[in-house]
């Protein structure tokens, strides 16, 4: 379905010979994909060594006040040490999530204030600062080292994984054409998964063969390299400005703008009737339950394989790395083709012609800035041109968001019958084939809002994703413990599948605004501009 606009009138700058619009994101997209891979790799390198570091430092602190064990015994194989390590890791995860939520609001404000490239650079630079502090903590060791590493998480407020993903997704939304945006977001997420998969392996290998400090030093160097790459090779994109944005709320109201994304909006229909639309709110609720179900899968696979199948650290590392790698390959290469084919199928079934991509507000096109553009060559400009405020919507994106959850629920439920090691590996390979819910949801919600609110829309869906991932650890941790007490841990897969199906049922009620309708504020602003 598409919201139709009148075609743009010709102007003096309109070429006599029609030309295809130049894509702003040709090579820029590949540079962004490489950025996503590199930064995700950098974040993942220390994930495995960090838990081991906490165990070693907790062990050091314990024997400062206790006698050394007998020779030949496991020095750190002590229940008190294991409990203290678990508490330290839990505190680290909680603080990371708490500071990460604040970071999302700051990132959104930075993007709107300084531009998306500056916002991305900030989100990659401050993790390097955090790693520098963590290097000091690892070298210090004992309780003091633990405190230093815990305190380093405060830096996440200024730059962290959540904010970096928001900035990178916003970058894609700015430079990629409206029609290709959903597929590009999926490819970006896929490259991030591949980076994570490789990072887990690299971090464990380097920590084992070159010492526990080596992964932290390597990660610091990787983040600094990413900063240099972003500064030199990604184009500058100025902050989006429009009349609606200039009259929008400022100060704290603008800072917390993402929170209003899911509030019901008033829309004016073609016949002049005003009605509230709940599409974004229902989309958010459905995605929340979808992430609540799928977000626990990596942990659930490890717990079940350890308790029921006797897997060790090496087998679990391979299992999760394989799952992440397959998910990355699917999102990078298969997901965009599914979106493209699905849209073509929906379009072929529709009797209405596709609407033009340009809106009324773009009556005067961007003037060329270089001789190459006057000559009509294919050379890409240094700065990607600003994209118009597109009005076209794609029903298939929303359909994919819905039905990927029901497929995920079916595949997850089938894992209940796993009894052998090779079967859990098969599950790890098959489950990623239902991926793409998050990427299609991002593409869908971007179609529900104008360009001036893209940063807020992405902030809102990312914030919802983070809250759901935090909730899934608590909710399914309790559920798994309850089933473990009765020796039926395989039933957790059934509960997980049920929540995915619940998310699907909620998404059935989500929809785009009716065709030809306009948001109340936008309609009034357009009427005012026409009067002037």
XYZ file of C-alpha atoms in Angstrom:
532
model
C 0.000 0.000 0.000
C 1.244 3.502 -0.749
C 0.301 6.982 0.263
C 0.034 8.805 -3.049
C 1.352 12.275 -3.801
C 1.062 14.392 -6.907
C 3.992 14.276 -9.263
C 6.619 16.942 -8.951
C 6.277 19.798 -11.454
C 9.154 20.467 -13.805
C 11.440 23.381 -13.013
C 14.280 25.178 -14.761
C 16.682 22.704 -13.175
C 14.820 19.673 -14.549
C 16.959 17.959 -17.262
C 15.430 17.732 -20.741
C 16.399 14.064 -20.981
C 15.024 12.097 -18.003
C 17.710 10.362 -15.978
C 17.516 7.706 -13.305
C 17.970 9.191 -9.839
C 21.479 8.650 -8.584
C 21.799 6.388 -5.567
C 23.466 8.095 -2.664
C 24.327 4.838 -0.975
C 26.168 2.807 -3.640
C 29.643 2.360 -2.215
C 28.596 4.105 1.009
C 26.492 1.088 1.963
C 29.458 -1.262 1.600
C 31.555 1.075 3.747
C 28.814 1.058 6.381
C 28.617 -2.738 6.269
C 32.360 -2.937 6.802
C 32.009 -0.488 9.693
C 29.321 -2.679 11.261
C 31.515 -5.756 10.924
C 34.608 -4.070 12.374
C 32.878 -2.425 15.341
C 30.855 -5.543 16.229
C 34.063 -7.569 16.056
C 35.681 -5.057 18.408
C 32.844 -5.284 20.936
C 32.833 -9.104 20.868
C 36.568 -9.772 21.332
C 36.501 -9.142 25.095
C 33.128 -10.797 25.852
C 34.545 -14.242 26.652
C 37.853 -13.085 28.250
C 36.023 -10.599 30.487
C 34.205 -13.364 32.389
C 37.462 -15.250 32.833
C 39.190 -12.072 34.024
C 36.547 -11.581 36.706
C 37.107 -15.141 37.912
C 40.879 -14.672 38.089
C 40.645 -11.328 39.914
C 38.006 -12.657 42.323
C 40.326 -15.581 43.022
C 43.214 -13.205 43.708
C 41.089 -11.148 46.093
C 39.865 -14.275 47.915
C 43.353 -15.573 48.748
C 44.464 -12.213 50.076
C 42.402 -13.080 53.176
C 42.354 -16.907 53.020
C 45.052 -19.602 53.081
C 46.241 -21.082 49.798
C 44.727 -24.481 48.842
C 46.691 -27.707 48.784
C 49.021 -28.248 45.796
C 47.383 -29.978 42.843
C 43.869 -28.735 43.523
C 41.908 -26.212 41.464
C 42.959 -22.927 43.051
C 39.845 -21.045 41.915
C 37.438 -23.987 42.086
C 35.726 -22.628 45.176
C 31.992 -22.051 45.602
C 32.523 -18.694 47.272
C 34.769 -17.563 44.414
C 32.235 -18.778 41.851
C 29.404 -16.957 43.641
C 31.397 -13.704 43.852
C 32.302 -14.005 40.169
C 28.652 -14.513 39.223
C 27.635 -11.438 41.245
C 30.372 -9.337 39.614
C 29.301 -10.434 36.119
C 25.633 -9.780 36.943
C 26.477 -6.283 38.223
C 28.468 -5.618 35.054
C 25.565 -6.679 32.845
C 23.032 -4.647 34.832
C 25.149 -1.493 34.790
C 25.835 -1.902 31.073
C 22.111 -2.135 30.354
C 21.225 0.799 32.635
C 23.880 3.093 31.202
C 23.078 1.807 27.711
C 19.476 3.020 27.988
C 20.700 6.513 28.880
C 23.169 6.263 26.019
C 20.334 5.732 23.513
C 18.761 9.083 24.411
C 22.129 10.853 24.238
C 22.928 9.230 20.887
C 19.609 10.320 19.406
C 20.198 13.877 20.597
C 23.754 13.870 19.188
C 22.498 12.683 15.786
C 19.884 15.430 15.616
C 22.303 18.076 16.885
C 25.604 17.224 15.163
C 24.724 14.816 12.366
C 24.825 11.059 12.013
C 28.550 10.741 11.227
C 29.537 12.711 14.318
C 27.085 10.639 16.365
C 28.611 7.383 15.082
C 32.158 8.579 15.684
C 31.306 9.477 19.292
C 29.763 6.029 19.851
C 32.934 4.287 18.663
C 35.461 6.603 20.349
C 34.172 6.315 23.912
C 34.248 2.486 23.937
C 37.969 2.936 23.187
C 38.182 5.131 26.298
C 36.349 2.432 28.272
C 38.775 -0.230 27.001
C 41.752 1.929 28.041
C 40.342 2.037 31.571
C 39.651 -1.708 31.537
C 43.254 -2.370 30.506
C 44.329 -0.581 33.672
C 41.865 -2.671 35.693
C 43.156 -5.972 34.263
C 46.747 -4.980 34.994
C 45.806 -3.931 38.548
C 43.946 -7.149 39.396
C 42.221 -8.239 42.612
C 39.330 -6.210 44.082
C 40.791 -2.929 42.856
C 40.821 -4.239 39.277
C 37.199 -5.361 39.542
C 36.160 -1.934 40.828
C 38.028 -0.187 38.001
C 36.332 -2.349 35.359
C 32.905 -1.879 36.954
C 33.387 1.895 37.076
C 34.535 1.931 33.448
C 30.979 1.046 32.442
C 29.921 4.623 33.287
C 31.608 5.613 30.014
C 28.845 3.624 28.257
C 26.589 6.636 28.848
C 28.591 8.508 26.216
C 29.287 5.609 23.866
C 28.271 1.959 23.795
C 26.940 -0.928 21.668
C 23.317 0.238 21.764
C 24.152 3.771 20.682
C 26.552 2.574 18.000
C 23.870 0.365 16.434
C 21.383 3.241 16.571
C 23.856 5.606 14.886
C 24.771 3.063 12.221
C 21.115 2.258 11.470
C 20.390 6.000 11.272
C 23.316 6.395 8.854
C 21.814 3.718 6.593
C 18.398 5.374 6.824
C 19.902 8.678 5.666
C 21.970 7.540 2.692
C 20.007 4.585 1.318
C 16.988 4.978 -0.959
C 13.593 4.487 0.632
C 12.824 1.322 -1.323
C 16.113 -0.379 -0.399
C 16.215 0.668 3.250
C 14.710 -2.437 4.902
C 17.017 -4.819 3.049
C 20.023 -2.648 3.865
C 19.145 -2.657 7.579
C 18.998 -6.459 7.460
C 22.387 -6.687 5.758
C 23.840 -4.347 8.357
C 22.526 -6.511 11.187
C 23.859 -9.578 9.403
C 27.375 -8.155 9.176
C 27.157 -7.306 12.877
C 26.306 -10.930 13.679
C 29.219 -12.161 11.564
C 31.514 -9.730 13.386
C 30.233 -10.973 16.737
C 30.745 -14.599 15.712
C 34.341 -14.005 14.669
C 34.993 -11.819 17.733
C 34.011 -14.603 20.142
C 36.488 -16.980 18.501
C 39.294 -14.430 18.193
C 38.930 -13.269 21.816
C 39.061 -16.785 23.215
C 41.993 -17.808 21.000
C 44.109 -14.728 21.771
C 43.374 -14.926 25.499
C 44.436 -18.573 25.597
C 47.638 -18.295 23.585
C 48.875 -14.730 24.266
C 47.685 -14.022 27.802
C 44.513 -12.592 29.275
C 45.612 -8.976 28.779
C 46.097 -9.404 25.007
C 42.373 -9.316 24.014
C 41.892 -6.009 25.856
C 44.886 -4.405 24.171
C 43.780 -5.713 20.787
C 40.253 -4.369 21.302
C 41.579 -0.922 22.201
C 43.589 -0.898 18.972
C 40.549 -2.100 16.991
C 38.298 0.672 18.321
C 40.889 3.334 17.526
C 41.249 1.872 14.015
C 37.470 2.020 13.585
C 37.486 5.685 14.637
C 40.092 6.510 12.001
C 38.181 4.548 9.356
C 34.889 6.319 10.124
C 36.542 9.749 10.121
C 38.305 9.190 6.791
C 36.022 6.976 4.709
C 32.415 7.709 5.668
C 30.749 10.782 4.116
C 29.469 13.706 6.124
C 25.669 13.914 6.312
C 24.287 17.151 7.738
C 21.543 16.941 10.393
C 18.063 16.757 8.875
C 16.253 20.086 9.083
C 12.681 20.910 8.137
C 9.983 23.309 9.142
C 8.402 20.660 11.312
C 11.696 19.971 13.025
C 12.446 23.644 13.610
C 9.148 24.160 15.377
C 9.401 20.947 17.386
C 9.905 20.838 21.128
C 13.364 21.592 22.397
C 15.311 20.932 25.562
C 14.236 17.906 27.606
C 11.182 17.368 25.391
C 13.448 16.937 22.371
C 15.918 14.813 24.375
C 13.170 12.336 25.330
C 11.547 12.540 21.888
C 11.816 8.761 21.234
C 9.331 8.072 24.026
C 6.480 9.680 22.054
C 7.057 7.478 19.008
C 4.666 4.763 20.189
C 1.910 7.142 21.309
C -1.275 6.960 19.175
C -1.271 9.639 16.464
C -4.203 11.540 14.958
C -4.495 11.174 11.179
C -6.720 13.008 8.694
C -8.351 10.654 6.185
C -9.141 11.529 2.565
C -12.723 12.389 3.464
C -11.578 14.783 6.208
C -12.356 12.442 9.104
C -9.850 12.463 11.971
C -9.021 9.153 13.650
C -6.311 7.780 15.903
C -3.864 5.245 14.529
C -2.244 2.633 16.791
C -0.016 0.943 14.207
C 3.312 2.015 15.728
C 2.199 1.163 19.275
C 1.007 -2.322 18.300
C 4.156 -2.855 16.224
C 6.243 -1.978 19.279
C 4.318 -4.381 21.535
C 4.607 -7.217 19.033
C 8.331 -6.663 18.551
C 8.802 -6.551 22.348
C 7.321 -10.033 22.775
C 9.214 -11.242 19.729
C 12.548 -10.134 21.175
C 11.481 -11.471 24.589
C 11.263 -14.901 22.954
C 14.191 -14.818 20.507
C 16.606 -12.861 22.713
C 17.031 -15.753 25.139
C 17.800 -18.371 22.479
C 21.646 -18.106 22.652
C 21.598 -18.496 26.444
C 18.960 -21.214 26.312
C 20.950 -23.260 23.794
C 24.021 -23.114 26.036
C 22.144 -23.976 29.233
C 20.234 -26.860 27.687
C 23.259 -28.293 25.896
C 25.279 -28.127 29.136
C 22.635 -29.627 31.439
C 20.978 -32.150 29.124
C 23.723 -33.026 26.642
C 26.900 -32.574 28.712
C 28.472 -29.883 26.522
C 31.599 -28.093 27.740
C 33.014 -24.628 27.087
C 34.529 -25.551 23.718
C 31.336 -27.153 22.403
C 29.182 -24.253 23.619
C 31.541 -21.713 22.070
C 31.309 -23.482 18.719
C 27.524 -23.797 19.061
C 26.902 -20.082 19.660
C 29.501 -18.959 17.144
C 27.856 -21.195 14.508
C 24.396 -19.843 15.342
C 25.563 -16.223 15.113
C 27.465 -16.858 11.872
C 24.504 -18.521 10.127
C 22.214 -15.729 11.316
C 24.635 -13.192 9.876
C 24.824 -14.963 6.516
C 21.030 -15.183 6.315
C 20.475 -11.508 7.085
C 23.257 -10.340 4.786
C 22.468 -12.367 1.668
C 19.002 -13.948 1.931
C 16.878 -11.433 3.854
C 17.199 -8.575 1.294
C 16.206 -10.946 -1.535
C 13.135 -12.116 0.422
C 12.083 -8.490 1.012
C 12.565 -7.597 -2.657
C 10.744 -10.692 -3.944
C 7.915 -10.250 -1.444
C 7.353 -6.639 -2.423
C 7.277 -7.584 -6.097
C 4.717 -10.299 -5.365
C 2.508 -7.900 -3.370
C 2.834 -5.278 -6.125
C 1.852 -7.756 -8.841
C -1.310 -8.642 -6.920
C -2.279 -4.989 -6.489
C -4.288 -3.226 -9.188
C -2.950 0.209 -8.195
C 0.247 1.577 -9.773
C 3.106 2.390 -7.411
C 3.160 5.916 -6.107
C 5.966 8.341 -6.945
C 8.824 8.433 -4.501
C 8.971 12.214 -4.284
C 6.684 14.280 -2.103
C 5.093 17.653 -2.675
C 7.623 19.277 -0.445
C 10.357 18.450 -2.970
C 9.150 20.620 -5.856
C 12.604 22.141 -6.254
C 15.203 19.403 -6.635
C 18.766 19.649 -5.339
C 20.956 21.613 -7.742
C 24.131 19.923 -8.970
C 27.312 20.824 -7.105
C 30.085 19.444 -9.310
C 31.006 19.262 -13.017
C 30.533 15.481 -12.870
C 26.904 15.923 -11.884
C 26.340 18.435 -14.711
C 27.845 15.940 -17.130
C 25.566 13.197 -15.866
C 28.388 10.746 -15.005
C 28.099 7.998 -12.428
C 30.775 9.415 -10.120
C 29.483 9.434 -6.560
C 29.490 12.795 -4.761
C 31.545 13.163 -1.589
C 28.399 13.950 0.386
C 25.334 11.769 -0.274
C 22.417 13.937 -1.400
C 19.543 14.389 1.021
C 16.706 11.999 0.348
C 13.173 13.274 0.040
C 10.495 12.692 2.647
C 9.162 9.528 1.022
C 5.508 8.597 1.391
C 5.534 5.104 -0.131
C 4.896 2.179 2.213
C 5.505 -1.533 1.680
C 2.969 -3.932 3.140
C 5.303 -6.911 2.778
C 7.748 -5.464 5.328
C 4.997 -5.564 7.940
C 3.882 -9.030 6.789
C 7.435 -10.338 7.158
C 7.660 -8.902 10.680
C 4.480 -10.786 11.595
C 5.071 -14.164 10.007
C 8.773 -14.456 10.843
C 7.661 -14.735 14.474
C 5.291 -17.636 13.778
C 8.068 -19.435 11.868
C 10.469 -18.770 14.737
C 7.924 -20.154 17.203
C 7.515 -23.351 15.166
C 11.272 -23.935 14.857
C 11.884 -23.169 18.526
C 9.084 -25.498 19.603
C 10.628 -28.299 17.548
C 13.780 -28.010 19.689
C 11.778 -29.593 22.526
C 12.467 -33.009 20.987
C 16.277 -32.633 20.896
C 18.012 -35.539 22.670
C 21.414 -35.754 20.954
C 24.362 -33.433 20.434
C 24.150 -33.267 16.635
C 20.492 -32.297 16.923
C 21.250 -29.165 18.983
C 23.791 -28.149 16.331
C 21.075 -28.629 13.721
C 18.762 -26.384 15.777
C 21.502 -23.728 15.955
C 21.734 -23.817 12.154
C 17.980 -23.848 11.423
C 16.791 -21.200 13.917
C 18.524 -18.304 12.095
C 16.313 -19.029 9.064
C 13.522 -17.207 10.922
C 15.686 -14.109 11.515
C 14.898 -10.636 10.258
C 12.073 -9.612 12.586
C 14.092 -6.735 14.059
C 15.341 -5.456 10.699
C 11.920 -5.582 9.048
C 10.410 -3.873 12.117
C 12.942 -1.048 11.812
C 12.179 -0.682 8.118
C 8.446 -0.708 8.838
C 8.512 1.908 11.589
C 10.669 4.192 9.418
C 7.859 4.139 6.852
C 5.378 5.296 9.503
C 7.233 8.545 10.260
C 8.653 11.480 8.264
C 12.378 11.906 7.697
C 12.683 14.474 10.494
C 11.662 11.801 13.027
C 13.774 8.887 11.778
C 16.297 9.192 14.614
C 13.528 9.149 17.234
C 11.802 6.179 15.571
C 15.013 4.139 15.485
C 15.818 5.189 19.067
C 12.395 4.008 20.195
C 12.608 0.570 18.553
C 16.212 0.124 19.781
C 15.207 1.109 23.321
C 12.347 -1.393 23.189
C 14.756 -4.056 21.972
C 17.142 -3.363 24.859
C 14.374 -3.490 27.487
C 13.081 -6.764 26.011
C 16.555 -8.328 26.095
C 16.980 -7.280 29.710
C 13.558 -8.711 30.570
C 14.139 -12.009 28.770
C 17.169 -12.807 30.934
C 15.111 -12.341 34.094
C 11.864 -13.967 32.897
C 13.346 -17.034 31.236
C 15.997 -17.391 33.924
C 13.183 -17.943 36.425
C 11.285 -20.225 34.023
C 14.363 -22.329 33.285
C 15.142 -22.701 36.987
C 11.561 -23.833 37.670
C 11.635 -26.502 34.945
C 15.145 -27.589 36.001
C 13.838 -28.419 39.467
C 11.381 -30.928 37.986
C 13.856 -32.224 35.391
C 11.924 -30.929 32.354
C 14.204 -28.217 30.957
C 13.160 -29.031 27.377
C 9.764 -27.462 28.115
C 11.400 -24.022 28.163
C 11.466 -24.238 24.361
C 7.681 -24.630 24.400
C 7.218 -21.514 26.544
C 9.643 -19.638 24.322
C 7.700 -20.635 21.210
C 4.430 -19.631 22.894
C 5.676 -16.088 23.552
C 6.802 -15.796 19.916
C 3.295 -16.813 18.818
C 1.845 -14.219 21.229
C 3.985 -11.561 19.523
C 2.621 -12.730 16.160
C -0.972 -12.449 17.409
C -0.365 -8.885 18.596
C 1.240 -7.897 15.286
C -1.852 -9.081 13.402
C -3.540 -5.839 14.533
C -0.714 -3.553 13.385
C -1.197 -1.666 10.109
C -0.070 1.356 8.148
C -2.307 4.460 8.176
C -5.087 4.360 5.546
C -4.076 5.248 1.996
C -4.151 8.952 1.231
C -4.263 9.984 4.895
C -1.935 12.501 6.528
C -0.882 13.017 10.102
C -2.803 15.869 11.684
C 0.230 18.044 12.392
C 1.717 17.482 8.938
C -1.614 18.298 7.275
C -1.913 21.573 9.163
C 1.707 22.511 8.413
C 1.167 21.847 4.697
C -1.973 24.000 4.684
C -0.049 26.834 6.364
C 2.818 26.627 3.862
C 0.347 26.760 0.949
C -1.318 29.865 2.420
C 2.059 31.578 2.639
